[in-house]
PDB file of C-alpha atoms in Angstrom:
ATOM      1  CA  MET A1466      -1.873 -28.468  56.781  1.00 54.00           C
ATOM      2  CA  SER A1467      -5.605 -27.846  57.333  1.00 65.00           C
ATOM      3  CA  GLY A1468      -5.235 -24.147  56.483  1.00 74.00           C
ATOM      4  CA  ASP A1469      -3.306 -25.094  53.368  1.00 87.00           C
ATOM      5  CA  LEU A1470      -6.157 -27.392  52.314  1.00 87.00           C
ATOM      6  CA  VAL A1471      -8.705 -24.613  52.773  1.00 88.00           C
ATOM      7  CA  SER A1472      -6.584 -22.395  50.530  1.00 90.00           C
ATOM      8  CA  LEU A1473      -6.087 -25.165  47.999  1.00 90.00           C
ATOM      9  CA  ALA A1474      -9.830 -25.900  47.887  1.00 88.00           C
ATOM     10  CA  HIS A1475     -10.438 -22.183  47.241  1.00 88.00           C
ATOM     11  CA  GLU A1476      -7.769 -22.144  44.530  1.00 90.00           C
ATOM     12  CA  VAL A1477      -9.296 -25.072  42.629  1.00 87.00           C
ATOM     13  CA  SER A1478     -12.806 -23.623  42.895  1.00 86.00           C
ATOM     14  CA  PRO A1479     -12.746 -21.366  39.794  1.00 86.00           C
ATOM     15  CA  TYR A1480     -11.376 -24.200  37.674  1.00 85.00           C
ATOM     16  CA  VAL A1481     -13.784 -26.887  38.840  1.00 85.00           C
ATOM     17  CA  THR A1482     -16.791 -24.553  38.783  1.00 85.00           C
ATOM     18  CA  ALA A1483     -15.990 -23.551  35.196  1.00 84.00           C
ATOM     19  CA  ALA A1484     -15.643 -27.207  34.233  1.00 84.00           C
ATOM     20  CA  VAL A1485     -18.937 -28.197  35.870  1.00 83.00           C
ATOM     21  CA  SER A1486     -20.639 -25.221  34.211  1.00 83.00           C
ATOM     22  CA  ALA A1487     -19.288 -26.233  30.803  1.00 81.00           C
ATOM     23  CA  TYR A1488     -19.779 -29.999  30.987  1.00 79.00           C
ATOM     24  CA  GLY A1489     -22.540 -30.474  33.542  1.00 80.00           C
ATOM     25  CA  ALA A1490     -22.720 -33.864  35.200  1.00 74.00           C
ATOM     26  CA  ALA A1491     -20.620 -35.375  32.380  1.00 74.00           C
ATOM     27  CA  VAL A1492     -17.570 -33.513  33.715  1.00 78.00           C
ATOM     28  CA  LEU A1493     -16.003 -36.710  35.058  1.00 74.00           C
ATOM     29  CA  ALA A1494     -16.433 -38.664  31.820  1.00 69.00           C
ATOM     30  CA  ARG A1495     -13.249 -39.484  29.923  1.00 55.00           C
ATOM     31  CA  ALA A1496     -14.202 -37.801  26.627  1.00 54.00           C
ATOM     32  CA  GLN A1497     -12.821 -34.290  26.240  1.00 52.00           C
ATOM     33  CA  GLU A1498     -13.622 -31.616  23.683  1.00 53.00           C
ATOM     34  CA  ASP A1499     -10.657 -29.996  21.942  1.00 44.00           C
ATOM     35  CA  ALA A1500     -12.417 -26.633  21.990  1.00 39.00           C
ATOM     36  CA  ALA A1501     -12.511 -26.363  25.796  1.00 52.00           C
ATOM     37  CA  ASP A1502     -10.635 -23.343  27.077  1.00 67.00           C
ATOM     38  CA  ALA A1503      -7.713 -23.661  29.486  1.00 73.00           C
ATOM     39  CA  THR A1504      -9.670 -22.935  32.671  1.00 76.00           C
ATOM     40  CA  VAL A1505     -12.373 -25.455  31.846  1.00 81.00           C
ATOM     41  CA  GLY A1506      -9.789 -27.998  30.743  1.00 83.00           C
ATOM     42  CA  TRP A1507      -7.797 -27.619  33.939  1.00 86.00           C
ATOM     43  CA  GLY A1508     -10.971 -27.754  36.026  1.00 88.00           C
ATOM     44  CA  ARG A1509     -12.003 -30.972  34.341  1.00 87.00           C
ATOM     45  CA  ARG A1510      -8.584 -32.568  34.867  1.00 90.00           C
ATOM     46  CA  ILE A1511      -8.549 -31.483  38.519  1.00 92.00           C
ATOM     47  CA  LEU A1512     -12.036 -32.879  39.115  1.00 92.00           C
ATOM     48  CA  GLN A1513     -11.150 -36.125  37.351  1.00 91.00           C
ATOM     49  CA  ARG A1514      -8.020 -36.437  39.481  1.00 93.00           C
ATOM     50  CA  ILE A1515      -9.937 -35.793  42.711  1.00 93.00           C
ATOM     51  CA  PHE A1516     -13.063 -37.859  41.973  1.00 91.00           C
ATOM     52  CA  GLY A1517     -11.729 -40.253  39.337  1.00 88.00           C
ATOM     53  CA  ILE A1518     -12.555 -40.632  35.651  1.00 80.00           C
ATOM     54  CA  GLN A1519     -15.989 -42.107  35.163  1.00 75.00           C
ATOM     55  CA  ALA A1520     -18.143 -43.374  32.331  1.00 74.00           C
ATOM     56  CA  GLU A1521     -20.776 -40.811  31.358  1.00 73.00           C
ATOM     57  CA  GLU A1522     -23.601 -43.047  32.580  1.00 71.00           C
ATOM     58  CA  ASP A1523     -22.041 -43.508  36.049  1.00 79.00           C
ATOM     59  CA  ALA A1524     -23.429 -41.564  38.977  1.00 81.00           C
ATOM     60  CA  VAL A1525     -21.364 -38.497  39.796  1.00 86.00           C
ATOM     61  CA  PRO A1526     -20.838 -37.210  43.340  1.00 89.00           C
ATOM     62  CA  ASP A1527     -23.864 -35.293  44.623  1.00 91.00           C
ATOM     63  CA  GLU A1528     -21.928 -32.022  44.971  1.00 92.00           C
ATOM     64  CA  VAL A1529     -20.873 -32.152  41.317  1.00 91.00           C
ATOM     65  CA  ALA A1530     -24.337 -33.144  40.057  1.00 90.00           C
ATOM     66  CA  GLU A1531     -26.081 -30.424  42.077  1.00 93.00           C
ATOM     67  CA  LEU A1532     -23.639 -27.753  40.911  1.00 91.00           C
ATOM     68  CA  ALA A1533     -24.092 -28.946  37.324  1.00 89.00           C
ATOM     69  CA  ASP A1534     -27.824 -28.228  37.667  1.00 91.00           C
ATOM     70  CA  ASP A1535     -27.220 -24.732  39.091  1.00 92.00           C
ATOM     71  CA  PRO A1536     -23.615 -23.622  38.378  1.00 87.00           C
ATOM     72  CA  ASP A1537     -24.096 -20.032  39.583  1.00 88.00           C
ATOM     73  CA  ASN A1538     -25.302 -21.108  43.039  1.00 93.00           C
ATOM     74  CA  THR A1539     -22.608 -20.003  45.487  1.00 93.00           C
ATOM     75  CA  ASP A1540     -23.877 -22.355  48.203  1.00 95.00           C
ATOM     76  CA  LEU A1541     -23.419 -25.335  45.867  1.00 94.00           C
ATOM     77  CA  GLN A1542     -19.961 -24.037  44.888  1.00 92.00           C
ATOM     78  CA  ALA A1543     -19.090 -23.912  48.598  1.00 93.00           C
ATOM     79  CA  ALA A1544     -20.431 -27.449  49.135  1.00 94.00           C
ATOM     80  CA  LEU A1545     -18.153 -28.735  46.364  1.00 94.00           C
ATOM     81  CA  ARG A1546     -15.182 -26.870  47.903  1.00 94.00           C
ATOM     82  CA  VAL A1547     -15.902 -28.514  51.277  1.00 94.00           C
ATOM     83  CA  GLN A1548     -16.076 -31.972  49.678  1.00 95.00           C
ATOM     84  CA  ILE A1549     -12.829 -31.325  47.793  1.00 93.00           C
ATOM     85  CA  ARG A1550     -11.139 -30.166  51.002  1.00 94.00           C
ATOM     86  CA  LYS A1551     -12.266 -33.361  52.798  1.00 95.00           C
ATOM     87  CA  LEU A1552     -10.919 -35.571  50.019  1.00 94.00           C
ATOM     88  CA  LEU A1553      -7.617 -33.676  49.941  1.00 94.00           C
ATOM     89  CA  ALA A1554      -7.300 -33.889  53.735  1.00 95.00           C
ATOM     90  CA  ALA A1555      -7.772 -37.655  53.561  1.00 96.00           C
ATOM     91  CA  ASP A1556      -5.026 -38.091  50.943  1.00 95.00           C
ATOM     92  CA  PRO A1557      -1.896 -35.914  51.288  1.00 95.00           C
ATOM     93  CA  GLN A1558      -0.434 -37.288  48.050  1.00 96.00           C
ATOM     94  CA  LEU A1559      -3.595 -36.297  46.178  1.00 95.00           C
ATOM     95  CA  ALA A1560      -3.405 -32.841  47.790  1.00 94.00           C
ATOM     96  CA  ALA A1561       0.190 -32.450  46.582  1.00 95.00           C
ATOM     97  CA  GLU A1562      -0.749 -33.547  43.055  1.00 95.00           C
ATOM     98  CA  VAL A1563      -3.709 -31.153  42.940  1.00 94.00           C
ATOM     99  CA  ALA A1564      -1.555 -28.297  44.259  1.00 93.00           C
ATOM    100  CA  GLN A1565       0.913 -28.992  41.449  1.00 93.00           C
ATOM    101  CA  MET A1566      -1.939 -29.025  38.911  1.00 92.00           C
ATOM    102  CA  VAL A1567      -3.184 -25.653  40.200  1.00 90.00           C
ATOM    103  CA  GLU A1568       0.327 -24.213  39.833  1.00 88.00           C
ATOM    104  CA  GLN A1569       0.513 -25.490  36.251  1.00 88.00           C
ATOM    105  CA  ALA A1570      -2.957 -24.082  35.535  1.00 85.00           C
ATOM    106  CA  ARG A1571      -1.924 -20.675  36.902  1.00 82.00           C
ATOM    107  CA  ASN A1572       1.064 -20.624  34.581  1.00 80.00           C
ATOM    108  CA  GLN A1573      -0.969 -21.504  31.507  1.00 75.00           C
ATOM    109  CA  VAL A1574      -4.025 -19.342  30.963  1.00 54.00           C
ATOM    110  CA  ALA A1575      -5.754 -19.046  27.600  1.00 42.00           C
ATOM    111  CA  VAL A1576      -6.528 -15.555  26.311  1.00 38.00           C
ATOM    112  CA  GLY A1577      -8.492 -15.384  23.078  1.00 35.00           C
ATOM    113  CA  GLN A1578      -6.692 -17.533  20.536  1.00 35.00           C
ATOM    114  CA  GLY A1579      -3.288 -17.275  22.233  1.00 44.00           C
ATOM    115  CA  GLN A1580      -1.796 -18.177  25.543  1.00 45.00           C
ATOM    116  CA  VAL A1581      -0.321 -16.152  28.344  1.00 44.00           C
ATOM    117  CA  ASN A1582       2.635 -17.496  30.294  1.00 47.00           C
ATOM    118  CA  ALA A1583       2.950 -15.543  33.514  1.00 47.00           C
ATOM    119  CA  GLN A1584       5.731 -15.343  36.074  1.00 47.00           C
ATOM    120  CA  ALA A1585       5.557 -13.348  39.274  1.00 47.00           C
ATOM    121  CA  SER A1586       8.405 -11.745  41.180  1.00 47.00           C
ATOM    122  CA  GLY A1587       7.866  -9.464  44.128  1.00 48.00           C
ATOM    123  CA  ASN A1588       5.092  -6.992  43.331  1.00 45.00           C
ATOM    124  CA  ALA A1589       5.377  -7.285  39.555  1.00 45.00           C
ATOM    125  CA  GLN A1590       4.065  -9.813  37.111  1.00 43.00           C
ATOM    126  CA  GLN A1591       5.136 -10.192  33.519  1.00 44.00           C
ATOM    127  CA  ALA A1592       3.009 -11.927  30.908  1.00 44.00           C
ATOM    128  CA  ASN A1593       4.417 -12.940  27.551  1.00 44.00           C
ATOM    129  CA  LEU A1594       1.719 -12.570  24.928  1.00 44.00           C
ATOM    130  CA  GLY A1595       1.815 -13.702  21.322  1.00 45.00           C
ATOM    131  CA  GLN A1596       2.079 -10.041  20.309  1.00 45.00           C
ATOM    132  CA  GLY A1597       4.673  -9.010  22.884  1.00 44.00           C
ATOM    133  CA  THR A1598       5.206  -8.575  26.599  1.00 45.00           C
ATOM    134  CA  MET A1599       2.918  -6.905  29.109  1.00 45.00           C
ATOM    135  CA  ASN A1600       4.187  -5.798  32.524  1.00 45.00           C
ATOM    136  CA  VAL A1601       1.640  -5.477  35.305  1.00 45.00           C
ATOM    137  CA  SER A1602       2.497  -4.092  38.739  1.00 42.00           C
ATOM    138  CA  PHE A1603       0.669  -5.026  41.910  1.00 43.00           C
ATOM    139  CA  GLY A1604       0.889  -3.505  45.336  1.00 43.00           C
ATOM    140  CA  ALA A1605       0.446   0.012  46.631  1.00 42.00           C
ATOM    141  CA  GLN A1606      -1.271   2.412  44.242  1.00 43.00           C
ATOM    142  CA  ARG A1607       0.097   5.934  43.916  1.00 44.00           C
ATOM    143  CA  ASP A1608      -1.977   8.960  43.117  1.00 46.00           C
ATOM    144  CA  ARG A1609      -0.409  10.012  39.835  1.00 43.00           C
ATOM    145  CA  SER A1610      -2.224  13.349  39.852  1.00 45.00           C
ATOM    146  CA  ALA A1611       0.304  14.501  42.473  1.00 47.00           C
ATOM    147  CA  ASP A1612       3.088  13.929  39.897  1.00 46.00           C
ATOM    148  CA  ARG A1613       1.591  16.419  37.441  1.00 44.00           C
TER     149      ARG A1613
END
């Protein structure tokens, strides 16, 4: 389970870092802006679930406050990941809930004014856009110049 928690902490990192960057130390406050994009919104919800919803004037965890002051600092991002991993390790139910939130976040990503709903199967991923469908293949790359 420890390896799973390391992976989960890494998976929540982009969401929580985006939320801290957008909201600063107020990230754990209950109020939420409607204009927040999906990544920031998910990051905020994940952080609130992990650390609890707080009044804006309440002290936030040191790792969140420090990252809010310097959101591009990779050392502070890592410190928050470590704290998240510790909290998830201490509460398996919380870890399961956060893993489910990450899965939901992955399936709902905002792009411009629309949304992308993605499903993966094997080495292909299909995204349904407002304007149509886009198929993206992953895996081994072929040199197409040999086909010419």
